[in-house]
Amino acid sequence: MMYKSEEEFLRAYNPNDYDRLSLTTDILILSISDEVQTNYRKSNKKYMSVLLVKRNDYPYKDKWCLPGGFLDINEDLEECPRRILARETNLHDIYLEQLYSFGDVKRDPRMRVVSVSYMALVDKNRLKDNLSSNASWFNVNYFEEDDNVTVVLDNGEETIKFKIKKTLKESTSDKYKFEIIENDKIAFDHPLVIWSGIERLKNKINYTDVVFNMMPDLFALGDLQQVYEVILNKKLLDPAFRRIIADKVEKTEFVQTGAGHRPSALFRYKKSTKK
Amino acid sequence: MMYKSEEEFLRAYNPNDYDRLSLTTDILILSISDEVQTNYRKSNKKYMSVLLVKRNDYPYKDKWCLPGGFLDINEDLEECPRRILARETNLHDIYLEQLYSFGDVKRDPRMRVVSVSYMALVDKNRLKDNLSSNASWFNVNYFEEDDNVTVVLDNGEETIKFKIKKTLKESTSDKYKFEIIENDKIAFDHPLVIWSGIERLKNKINYTDVVFNMMPDLFALGDLQQVYEVILNKKLLDPAFRRIIADKVEKTEFVQTGAGHRPSALFRYKKSTKK
DNA sequence: CTAATAGTGTCTATTAGACAGTATGTT
DNA sequence: AACATACTGTCTAATAGACACTATTAG
C-alpha cells in the first residue's frame, strides 16, 4: 500500500494492526549502609545495599521485588522510573541509568510484559525516614566463583540468597546468558536485574565518577575507600587507592574527630579536568 | 483488593487495566568492508560498515533506517531481532547484543512505540549476495571533538552525515544525554542507535573478543590490526598490538601470498585461557 | 601507653609507547 | 633493485602493586 503523503498515511494507520503489550520499569536502587561498631575505636563497617519492596498481592505474593510500575502511555520511557523513584524516596534528583530490557514471553504470569530495568545510585542519608512502608534496605554480599555468583541479601530480619549462572552462548564468543539457578524469595526475573546492576556498578566505578552519587557531600578518604571495597568486593591498598582518586576529590578545611585515632580530613567530589 | 490464591487472582486479572503499546526492535548490523586498492602492492583499505534499509513508505519515506520490526506477542524479546536478522541476512548464528531501549512519547508519529535496539556483528563474507533488495552497506567514518561526534556514512552512491551532541545532565555526574543536532537522511532516532553501538564496540574491543565475530576464520594480523584501527579510529603501533592480541590468536600453517611483499601468516581466533 | 585508623615515601614489577631494525614476497 | 608490508628486539615511560614507615587521637 502506498500513500501520497505522510498525513494521508497517518490517517489510514491503525495502531491495532500490531500486537500491543504492557511495559514496566523496575529500578535497582543501590546505596551504602554502615553498621555501627560496638568498639568505639573501630570504624563502621560498610555495605552496599539494595531497596526491595514486599509484594502483598499475586503474583509472587509475599516475595520481595524491585520497586517498579507500569509505563504510562503519555510519559517518556525515562520518566517512568523517575516517577517511581520519587514515589519511593521523595527525591527527584537521583542518578539513574538504564540497565537492560527483559522480555521473555512467560516472565509475568499475568500477561505479556516487557520490563526495562534501571539502576539508581543514591546517598542513603538523603532519604532517612522517607521510605514507603513495605520497602526495606537489604545489605548485599556476593561471592563469585567461575561462572556462578551467589548473592546474599540481609535486612536484619530476613536473609535472601540467590544464585546466578553465566552460561556461554553457542556460536558467539564472549556473550553470556544469565540464568537463575537458585532463588526462592525474589519475584520475577529480578535476581538478574540485581546482579546485572552490581556488575555494571563494579565496572563503572573504575572508569567513571558514579560512586560519588552514593556519597555525602563531605567524606573521609577512608570511607570512600571502603565504599570502593564493598562494591568491588576486595581490599585495596591505601597508596594505590589514593593515587587513583587523587584528582577526583579535593580536601576541605573540615576534619572528622572523636574516633579514638588520628582525625581524617574531609574531602568533597571534584570533577576532574583531565581525561 | 486481596485474593485467596494466585489462580483466583489471575482469573480476575484484566490486562486492559494498563496502557498497552507496541514494541519494535532495531538492529545495528556492523561489519567490515574493504576497498580494493589500485596499486597491487598496497593492502586493501578497511572500513567499518553498517547495514541500512531504505524506507519506501511513511513515516520517513525515502529515508534510511536500521532493519527492524515489531515484536510478536508470542516471541521472546530477543527472538525478534534474530528473526529480523535471519530475514535480512539469511543467517542464524550472528553475534547479537542488546544496546538500549528508546521510548520517548513522540519518537514515532504513528503511535506510541518503544524500541529496543540491538547490535549485531558479522563477517560480511558470510552473507555475500544474501542481502534483501532495499538494503545497502554504508562505510562508516566518525570524528569526535569535545562533546560532538560527526558520523559520515557512504555507500558509494550516497553520503549521509549526522551529528550528535553529548550533553551533561543536570545533577548527575558523568551521565550524558545524547541529542541529535544534525540529521536529514536517517529515520527515527536511529542516529542515536548507530552512535551508541559504535561507542559500545569501541569500548568492548578492548576488553572482550567480540571483534572476531567480524573476522573470517583465517586472517592476517595486519588485517586484524586494521580492523582495530577503523573501529578505534586511530593508528596502533605494531609491536604493542601484537602483544595485546598474542594470546587471543593462534598461528596456522597457512600464509597469504601474492601481494608484492612478504607473505603474512594466517591466524585463527583462539579463546584465551587466562583472564 | 595503646589500639586503631590516617596518611606518605619509595622500591619493584608490570604494562604501554616508541623507534629502529630485519625479513621477504612481486613486479 | 625497489616497494610495500610482515615481523621482532629493545629501550623508555607510565602505571600498578607492595611494604614500611610516620602521624594523631580517645580512652
XYZ file of C-alpha atoms (C1' of nucleotides) in Angstrom:
604
model
C 0.000 0.000 0.000
C 1.409 3.370 -0.969
C 0.257 6.755 0.242
C 0.540 10.183 -1.310
C 1.607 11.994 1.813
C 2.557 11.427 5.416
C -0.737 12.938 6.521
C -2.721 10.513 4.419
C -0.649 7.641 5.691
C -1.202 8.572 9.308
C -4.957 8.933 8.807
C -5.130 5.432 7.419
C -2.876 3.970 10.079
C -4.438 1.615 12.580
C -2.367 1.045 15.699
C -4.166 -2.191 16.346
C -2.582 -3.758 13.283
C 0.262 -4.730 15.563
C 0.338 -6.622 18.824
C 0.235 -4.413 21.836
C 1.667 -5.192 25.228
C 2.386 -3.667 28.591
C 5.698 -2.231 29.639
C 7.037 -1.832 33.142
C 10.187 -0.357 34.540
C 11.976 -1.881 37.512
C 14.543 0.045 39.470
C 17.547 -1.311 41.253
C 18.175 1.342 43.890
C 21.657 0.953 45.329
C 23.129 2.744 48.280
C 25.694 2.377 51.061
C 24.798 1.428 54.618
C 27.046 1.324 57.610
C 26.793 -0.917 60.575
C 27.552 0.806 63.868
C 30.502 -0.830 65.586
C 30.475 -1.661 69.330
C 34.155 -0.811 69.763
C 34.321 2.982 69.809
C 37.692 2.936 68.058
C 36.664 0.861 65.090
C 35.201 2.469 62.031
C 31.730 1.483 60.925
C 31.629 -1.427 58.566
C 30.065 -0.524 55.247
C 27.752 -2.478 52.984
C 26.314 -1.971 49.588
C 22.553 -2.111 49.989
C 19.541 -2.502 47.759
C 15.964 -1.380 48.279
C 13.367 -4.123 47.964
C 9.611 -3.997 48.282
C 7.460 -6.745 49.703
C 4.669 -7.779 47.390
C 1.329 -8.048 49.091
C -0.667 -9.444 46.226
C -0.354 -12.001 43.480
C 1.621 -12.852 41.524
C 4.625 -13.606 43.742
C 2.680 -12.653 46.852
C 4.957 -12.217 49.901
C 8.091 -12.261 47.792
C 10.450 -9.323 47.544
C 10.873 -7.372 44.360
C 12.372 -4.204 42.974
C 10.267 -1.069 43.039
C 8.613 -0.699 39.681
C 5.497 0.112 37.813
C 3.731 0.327 34.501
C 4.686 2.831 31.867
C 2.012 5.388 31.316
C 1.025 5.903 27.689
C 1.746 9.615 27.967
C 5.120 9.566 29.638
C 8.568 9.226 28.128
C 10.218 5.946 28.990
C 12.676 7.501 31.427
C 10.004 9.487 33.196
C 8.547 6.251 34.466
C 11.433 5.197 36.734
C 11.770 8.816 37.856
C 8.139 8.863 38.923
C 8.611 5.613 40.830
C 11.813 6.864 42.435
C 10.017 9.972 43.599
C 7.228 7.799 44.999
C 9.632 5.539 46.910
C 12.143 8.107 48.093
C 10.535 11.539 47.727
C 13.624 12.605 45.833
C 13.767 13.892 42.289
C 17.449 14.350 41.550
C 18.751 10.822 41.755
C 21.348 9.305 39.486
C 19.615 6.939 37.118
C 20.773 4.847 34.223
C 19.132 2.228 32.086
C 20.348 -1.319 32.574
C 18.666 -3.828 30.332
C 15.302 -4.817 28.912
C 13.803 -8.182 29.716
C 11.040 -9.631 27.636
C 10.632 -13.375 27.769
C 7.086 -14.359 26.916
C 6.362 -16.022 30.236
C 8.228 -13.706 32.593
C 4.984 -12.435 34.132
C 2.139 -14.915 34.648
C -0.482 -12.194 34.287
C 0.131 -11.090 30.766
C 2.793 -10.249 28.251
C 5.024 -7.653 29.881
C 8.349 -6.290 28.780
C 10.375 -4.708 31.549
C 13.038 -2.059 31.180
C 15.319 -2.085 34.193
C 17.167 0.878 35.607
C 19.820 1.368 38.230
C 19.666 4.300 40.649
C 22.501 5.333 42.926
C 21.722 7.389 45.981
C 23.222 8.617 49.218
C 21.106 6.957 51.872
C 21.469 9.868 54.262
C 19.347 11.926 51.918
C 16.295 9.767 52.375
C 16.206 8.842 56.041
C 12.614 8.201 57.117
C 11.337 8.847 53.637
C 10.779 5.192 52.870
C 7.397 3.813 51.972
C 6.147 1.263 54.495
C 6.587 -2.008 52.647
C 10.099 -1.169 51.465
C 13.289 -2.292 53.152
C 17.041 -1.924 52.651
C 18.972 -5.163 52.276
C 22.736 -5.340 52.707
C 24.398 -7.031 49.773
C 27.119 -9.649 49.860
C 28.192 -11.537 46.812
C 30.594 -14.342 46.014
C 31.881 -15.073 42.553
C 33.334 -18.428 41.580
C 33.973 -19.436 37.982
C 30.671 -18.899 36.215
C 28.475 -18.737 39.319
C 27.567 -15.817 41.514
C 25.865 -16.164 44.849
C 24.184 -13.042 46.137
C 23.135 -12.812 49.769
C 20.813 -10.052 50.912
C 20.068 -9.252 54.525
C 17.831 -6.635 56.105
C 18.451 -7.648 59.718
C 15.332 -9.777 59.899
C 15.417 -11.836 56.793
C 18.149 -13.371 54.663
C 17.695 -13.883 50.965
C 20.047 -15.904 48.835
C 20.048 -16.469 45.127
C 22.468 -17.885 42.638
C 23.073 -16.986 39.024
C 24.974 -18.872 36.402
C 26.677 -17.314 33.418
C 26.477 -19.720 30.553
C 28.375 -19.144 27.363
C 26.025 -18.894 24.453
C 26.655 -21.021 21.450
C 28.330 -19.564 18.383
C 29.009 -16.186 19.854
C 32.231 -15.500 21.606
C 32.166 -13.744 24.902
C 28.430 -13.420 25.135
C 26.898 -14.753 28.289
C 23.387 -15.721 29.051
C 22.442 -15.325 32.665
C 20.288 -17.907 34.293
C 18.792 -18.021 37.759
C 19.697 -21.379 39.258
C 18.649 -20.782 42.863
C 16.077 -18.337 44.183
C 13.043 -18.607 46.367
C 12.326 -15.184 47.781
C 12.690 -12.751 44.909
C 9.880 -12.168 42.434
C 10.038 -12.223 38.641
C 13.445 -12.201 36.983
C 14.621 -9.556 39.405
C 17.664 -11.533 40.557
C 19.020 -10.950 37.054
C 18.383 -7.237 37.345
C 20.092 -7.067 40.722
C 23.156 -8.873 39.528
C 23.477 -7.054 36.228
C 23.316 -3.777 38.128
C 26.001 -4.846 40.578
C 28.228 -5.944 37.715
C 27.630 -2.662 35.933
C 28.495 -0.656 39.017
C 31.586 -2.788 39.644
C 32.812 -1.904 36.177
C 31.752 1.709 36.088
C 33.395 2.553 39.387
C 36.717 2.084 37.611
C 36.191 4.440 34.720
C 33.561 6.932 35.822
C 32.728 9.033 38.859
C 29.358 7.421 39.581
C 30.295 6.432 43.142
C 30.019 9.985 44.282
C 26.284 9.762 43.806
C 26.314 7.384 46.758
C 28.480 9.599 48.939
C 27.547 12.521 51.167
C 28.935 15.931 50.243
C 31.781 15.603 52.695
C 33.537 12.318 53.289
C 36.809 10.887 54.564
C 39.026 9.055 52.113
C 38.901 6.008 54.331
C 35.141 5.911 53.922
C 35.384 6.342 50.181
C 37.898 3.536 50.048
C 35.566 1.258 51.993
C 32.812 2.018 49.506
C 35.096 1.011 46.667
C 35.957 -2.118 48.593
C 32.402 -3.290 49.202
C 31.444 -2.638 45.613
C 34.500 -4.331 44.156
C 34.408 -6.996 46.874
C 38.135 -6.815 47.523
C 40.628 -4.954 49.674
C 42.564 -2.110 48.143
C 45.965 -0.810 49.160
C 45.889 2.679 50.603
C 48.560 4.370 48.492
C 47.247 2.943 45.246
C 43.715 3.961 46.097
C 44.736 7.483 46.959
C 46.652 7.819 43.726
C 43.639 6.758 41.720
C 41.134 9.113 43.284
C 43.583 11.978 43.816
C 42.223 14.112 41.000
C 38.580 13.323 41.675
C 38.468 14.810 45.169
C 39.544 17.985 46.868
C 40.427 18.477 50.500
C 38.258 20.774 52.580
C 39.074 22.626 55.769
C 36.954 20.156 57.770
C 38.093 17.128 59.720
C 36.313 14.248 61.369
C 37.334 13.751 65.008
C 36.173 11.765 68.005
C 37.011 8.296 66.791
C 39.908 7.352 69.017
C 42.531 7.766 66.361
C 44.021 10.322 64.054
C 41.254 12.503 62.644
C 40.610 12.228 58.938
C 40.435 15.155 56.600
C 37.113 15.569 54.852
C 37.039 15.754 51.086
C 34.485 16.627 48.506
C 33.970 15.434 44.950
C 35.717 17.470 42.319
C 35.074 16.926 38.636
C 38.456 16.052 37.252
C 39.528 18.260 34.378
C 41.784 15.890 32.505
C 40.636 12.671 30.935
C -8.194 -5.972 46.550
C -6.883 -9.203 48.036
C -7.188 -12.648 46.539
C -7.120 -16.081 48.149
C -4.836 -17.698 45.625
C -2.749 -16.958 42.607
C -5.262 -18.776 40.409
C -8.097 -16.603 41.629
C -6.018 -13.506 41.099
C -5.149 -14.426 37.551
C -8.784 -15.189 36.697
C -9.814 -11.737 37.876
C -6.922 -10.014 36.171
C -7.723 -7.773 33.244
C -4.737 -6.959 31.039
C -6.521 -3.905 29.730
C -6.287 -2.235 33.122
C -2.932 -0.937 31.973
C -1.927 1.006 28.906
C -0.726 -1.142 26.101
C 1.721 -0.157 23.421
C 3.747 -1.530 20.560
C 7.340 -2.574 20.781
C 9.873 -2.766 17.996
C 13.447 -3.878 17.835
C 16.001 -2.127 15.655
C 19.292 -3.735 14.772
C 22.574 -2.062 14.134
C 24.372 -4.577 11.952
C 28.064 -3.801 11.830
C 30.657 -5.385 9.638
C 33.991 -4.719 7.934
C 34.331 -3.804 4.268
C 37.464 -3.433 2.264
C 38.071 -1.179 -0.646
C 40.125 -2.760 -3.405
C 43.309 -0.819 -3.983
C 44.557 0.069 -7.478
C 48.201 -0.420 -6.542
C 48.756 -4.185 -6.462
C 51.248 -3.840 -3.637
C 49.026 -1.906 -1.294
C 46.719 -3.723 1.072
C 43.004 -3.090 0.834
C 41.777 -0.224 2.941
C 39.244 -1.326 5.517
C 36.084 0.342 6.757
C 33.602 -0.342 9.442
C 30.237 -0.596 7.747
C 26.608 -0.557 8.737
C 23.593 -2.041 7.017
C 20.768 0.422 6.327
C 17.407 -0.081 4.717
C 15.625 2.445 2.551
C 12.098 3.130 3.694
C 9.545 3.083 0.906
C 6.543 4.229 2.867
C 5.604 6.746 5.506
C 6.677 7.771 8.026
C 10.164 8.874 6.987
C 9.553 7.788 3.416
C 12.796 7.625 1.378
C 14.968 7.961 4.458
C 17.386 5.284 5.576
C 16.849 3.341 8.757
C 18.074 0.316 10.646
C 16.455 -3.012 9.909
C 13.781 -3.620 12.469
C 10.285 -4.779 13.143
C 7.502 -5.232 15.606
C 7.706 -7.680 18.468
C 5.284 -10.506 18.052
C 3.145 -11.179 21.115
C 4.295 -14.795 21.188
C 8.023 -14.378 20.810
C 10.668 -13.717 23.436
C 12.176 -10.258 23.148
C 15.480 -11.499 21.781
C 13.822 -13.719 19.209
C 12.578 -10.627 17.460
C 15.966 -9.236 16.335
C 17.039 -12.788 15.485
C 14.067 -13.184 13.204
C 14.828 -9.871 11.520
C 18.492 -10.756 11.163
C 17.559 -14.011 9.516
C 15.241 -12.102 7.174
C 17.921 -9.592 6.195
C 20.930 -11.873 6.004
C 19.660 -15.467 5.861
C 21.991 -16.233 8.749
C 21.005 -17.554 12.130
C 24.192 -17.652 14.153
C 25.112 -13.995 14.350
C 26.568 -12.257 17.361
C 23.875 -10.125 18.907
C 23.698 -7.973 21.976
C 21.156 -5.573 23.346
C 22.097 -1.912 23.247
C 19.487 0.371 24.706
C 15.756 0.978 24.809
C 14.294 4.174 23.464
C 10.836 5.304 24.406
C 10.112 8.975 24.063
C 6.409 9.571 23.583
C 6.746 11.199 20.198
C 9.562 9.141 18.697
C 7.223 7.584 16.147
C 4.498 9.747 14.568
C 2.202 6.756 14.031
C 1.667 5.663 17.592
C 3.338 5.064 20.891
C 6.249 2.759 20.213
C 9.089 1.720 22.450
C 12.103 0.413 20.609
C 14.733 -1.958 21.948
C 17.915 -1.655 19.943
C 20.435 -4.370 19.332
C 23.877 -4.553 17.832
C 24.897 -7.417 15.584
C 28.444 -8.114 14.454
C 29.020 -10.191 11.377
C 31.684 -11.211 8.920
C 30.488 -9.736 5.639
C 31.974 -12.541 3.601
C 29.401 -14.867 5.085
C 26.498 -13.035 3.514
C 27.612 -12.038 0.052
C 24.599 -11.740 -2.258
C 22.251 -12.603 0.547
C 21.080 -9.032 1.005
C 17.488 -8.014 0.644
C 16.970 -5.578 -2.211
C 16.358 -2.314 -0.400
C 19.299 -2.794 1.970
C 22.740 -1.298 1.491
C 26.084 -1.300 3.291
C 27.410 2.113 4.262
C 31.030 2.677 5.188
C 31.365 4.492 8.483
C 33.656 7.379 9.318
C 33.395 9.308 12.507
C 35.052 12.348 14.052
C 34.948 13.122 17.725
C 35.601 16.594 19.073
C 34.810 17.631 22.615
C 31.175 16.711 23.123
C 30.270 16.372 19.441
C 30.501 13.410 17.132
C 30.064 13.637 13.408
C 29.273 10.379 11.675
C 29.602 10.100 7.925
C 28.146 7.140 6.085
C 28.813 6.327 2.457
C 27.558 3.518 0.250
C 29.313 4.631 -2.928
C 26.264 6.438 -4.260
C 25.031 8.460 -1.368
C 26.664 10.223 1.563
C 24.857 10.631 4.847
C 26.081 12.858 7.625
C 24.718 13.341 11.093
C 25.940 14.959 14.246
C 25.307 14.050 17.857
C 25.942 16.087 20.943
C 26.641 14.652 24.371
C 25.192 16.964 26.951
C 25.890 16.535 30.626
C 22.675 16.004 32.500
C 21.995 18.151 35.493
C 22.598 16.777 38.980
C 24.108 13.532 37.911
C 27.798 13.219 37.392
C 29.110 11.522 34.333
C 25.743 10.813 32.813
C 25.301 12.022 29.297
C 22.220 12.635 27.314
C 22.664 12.217 23.614
C 20.975 14.599 21.290
C 20.788 14.613 17.500
C 21.799 18.077 16.345
C 22.157 17.436 12.629
C 20.498 14.767 10.524
C 18.413 14.759 7.403
C 18.597 11.306 5.900
C 18.165 8.879 8.771
C 14.742 7.965 10.102
C 13.549 7.971 13.710
C 16.127 8.269 16.478
C 18.351 5.803 14.666
C 21.384 8.126 14.627
C 21.458 7.611 18.390
C 21.354 3.861 17.980
C 24.140 3.927 15.424
C 26.389 6.016 17.591
C 25.717 4.176 20.822
C 26.566 0.934 19.074
C 29.815 2.315 17.702
C 30.752 3.589 21.137
C 29.923 0.236 22.666
C 32.013 -1.618 20.130
C 34.875 0.841 20.598
C 34.901 0.019 24.289
C 34.252 -3.680 24.069
C 37.021 -4.298 21.595
C 39.435 -3.519 24.421
C 38.180 -5.971 26.974
C 36.378 -8.712 25.063
C 36.879 -10.840 21.980
C 33.844 -9.569 20.073
C 35.884 -8.423 17.047
C 36.397 -11.959 15.968
C 32.733 -12.128 15.076
C 33.560 -9.701 12.284
C 36.560 -11.649 11.053
C 36.796 -14.622 8.711
C 38.101 -17.879 10.143
C 41.591 -17.228 8.862
C 43.093 -13.776 8.844
C 46.432 -11.999 8.798
C 47.438 -9.979 11.832
C 47.796 -6.912 9.652
C 44.142 -7.225 8.677
C 43.094 -7.691 12.283
C 45.096 -4.627 13.242
C 43.386 -2.584 10.544
C 40.025 -3.664 11.907
C 41.039 -2.460 15.356
C 42.193 0.775 13.784
C 38.991 1.563 11.918
C 36.896 0.770 14.964
C 39.046 2.747 17.374
C 39.644 5.439 14.734
C 43.359 5.644 15.436
C 46.625 4.094 14.349
C 48.162 1.441 16.544
C 51.814 0.529 16.823
C 52.605 -2.924 15.530
C 54.535 -4.365 18.478
C 52.004 -3.127 21.029
C 49.130 -4.517 19.002
C 50.760 -7.900 18.627
C 51.442 -8.078 22.336
C 47.813 -7.366 23.118
C 46.289 -9.960 20.815
C 49.043 -12.535 21.255
C 47.011 -14.850 23.457
C 43.780 -14.445 21.518
C 45.059 -15.873 18.242
C 46.992 -18.886 17.098
C 49.146 -19.224 14.028
C 48.083 -21.702 11.372
C 50.159 -23.412 8.728
C 48.656 -21.155 6.065
C 50.112 -17.977 4.579
C 48.764 -15.285 2.337
C 50.959 -14.630 -0.673
C 50.736 -12.760 -3.948
C 50.726 -9.217 -2.605
C 54.124 -7.967 -3.678
C 55.656 -8.136 -0.265
C 56.472 -10.578 2.473
C 53.601 -13.023 2.883
C 51.672 -12.863 6.096
C 50.979 -15.837 8.281
C 47.296 -16.626 8.732
C 45.927 -16.862 12.214
C 42.712 -18.021 13.732
C 40.854 -16.968 16.856
C 41.764 -18.858 19.980
C 39.787 -18.414 23.177
C 42.356 -17.204 25.651
C 42.572 -19.310 28.766
C 43.782 -16.743 31.231
C 41.855 -13.636 32.175
C 50.750 3.974 76.743
C 47.662 1.513 73.412
C 44.624 0.437 69.841
C 43.103 1.905 65.829
C 42.938 4.437 61.688
C 45.171 8.460 58.725
C 48.383 9.419 55.598
C 53.092 9.257 52.911
C 57.690 7.711 50.750
C 59.717 4.648 47.949
C 61.055 0.455 45.791
C 59.625 -3.029 42.366
C 57.013 -5.265 38.862
C 54.164 -4.952 35.066
C 52.375 -2.840 31.127
C 52.165 0.582 27.401
C 54.531 3.545 23.991
C 58.150 4.380 20.717
C 61.542 3.503 17.420
C 64.608 1.069 14.706
C 65.777 -2.741 12.648
C 65.469 -7.264 9.793
C 62.636 -10.363 6.511
C 60.596 -11.499 2.161
C 57.346 -11.577 -1.448
C 56.097 -9.334 -6.510
C 56.997 -6.595 -10.456
C 66.639 -3.290 -7.215
C 62.547 -1.147 -5.155
C 58.406 -1.083 -2.839
C 55.375 -2.346 0.436
C 54.107 -4.845 4.183
C 55.487 -8.670 7.842
C 57.507 -9.274 11.958
C 60.840 -8.657 16.074
C 64.202 -6.602 19.619
C 64.792 -3.395 22.841
C 64.793 0.907 25.227
C 61.883 4.106 27.909
C 57.827 5.974 30.156
C 53.925 5.357 32.820
C 51.228 2.855 35.893
C 50.035 -0.594 39.436
C 51.324 -3.370 43.481
C 53.654 -3.895 47.774
C 55.622 -2.719 52.016
C 57.285 0.056 55.573
C 57.096 3.911 57.887
C 55.301 8.243 60.457
C 51.143 10.870 62.498
C 47.473 11.521 65.653
C 43.728 10.920 68.610
C 40.281 8.972 72.767
C 40.414 6.436 76.446
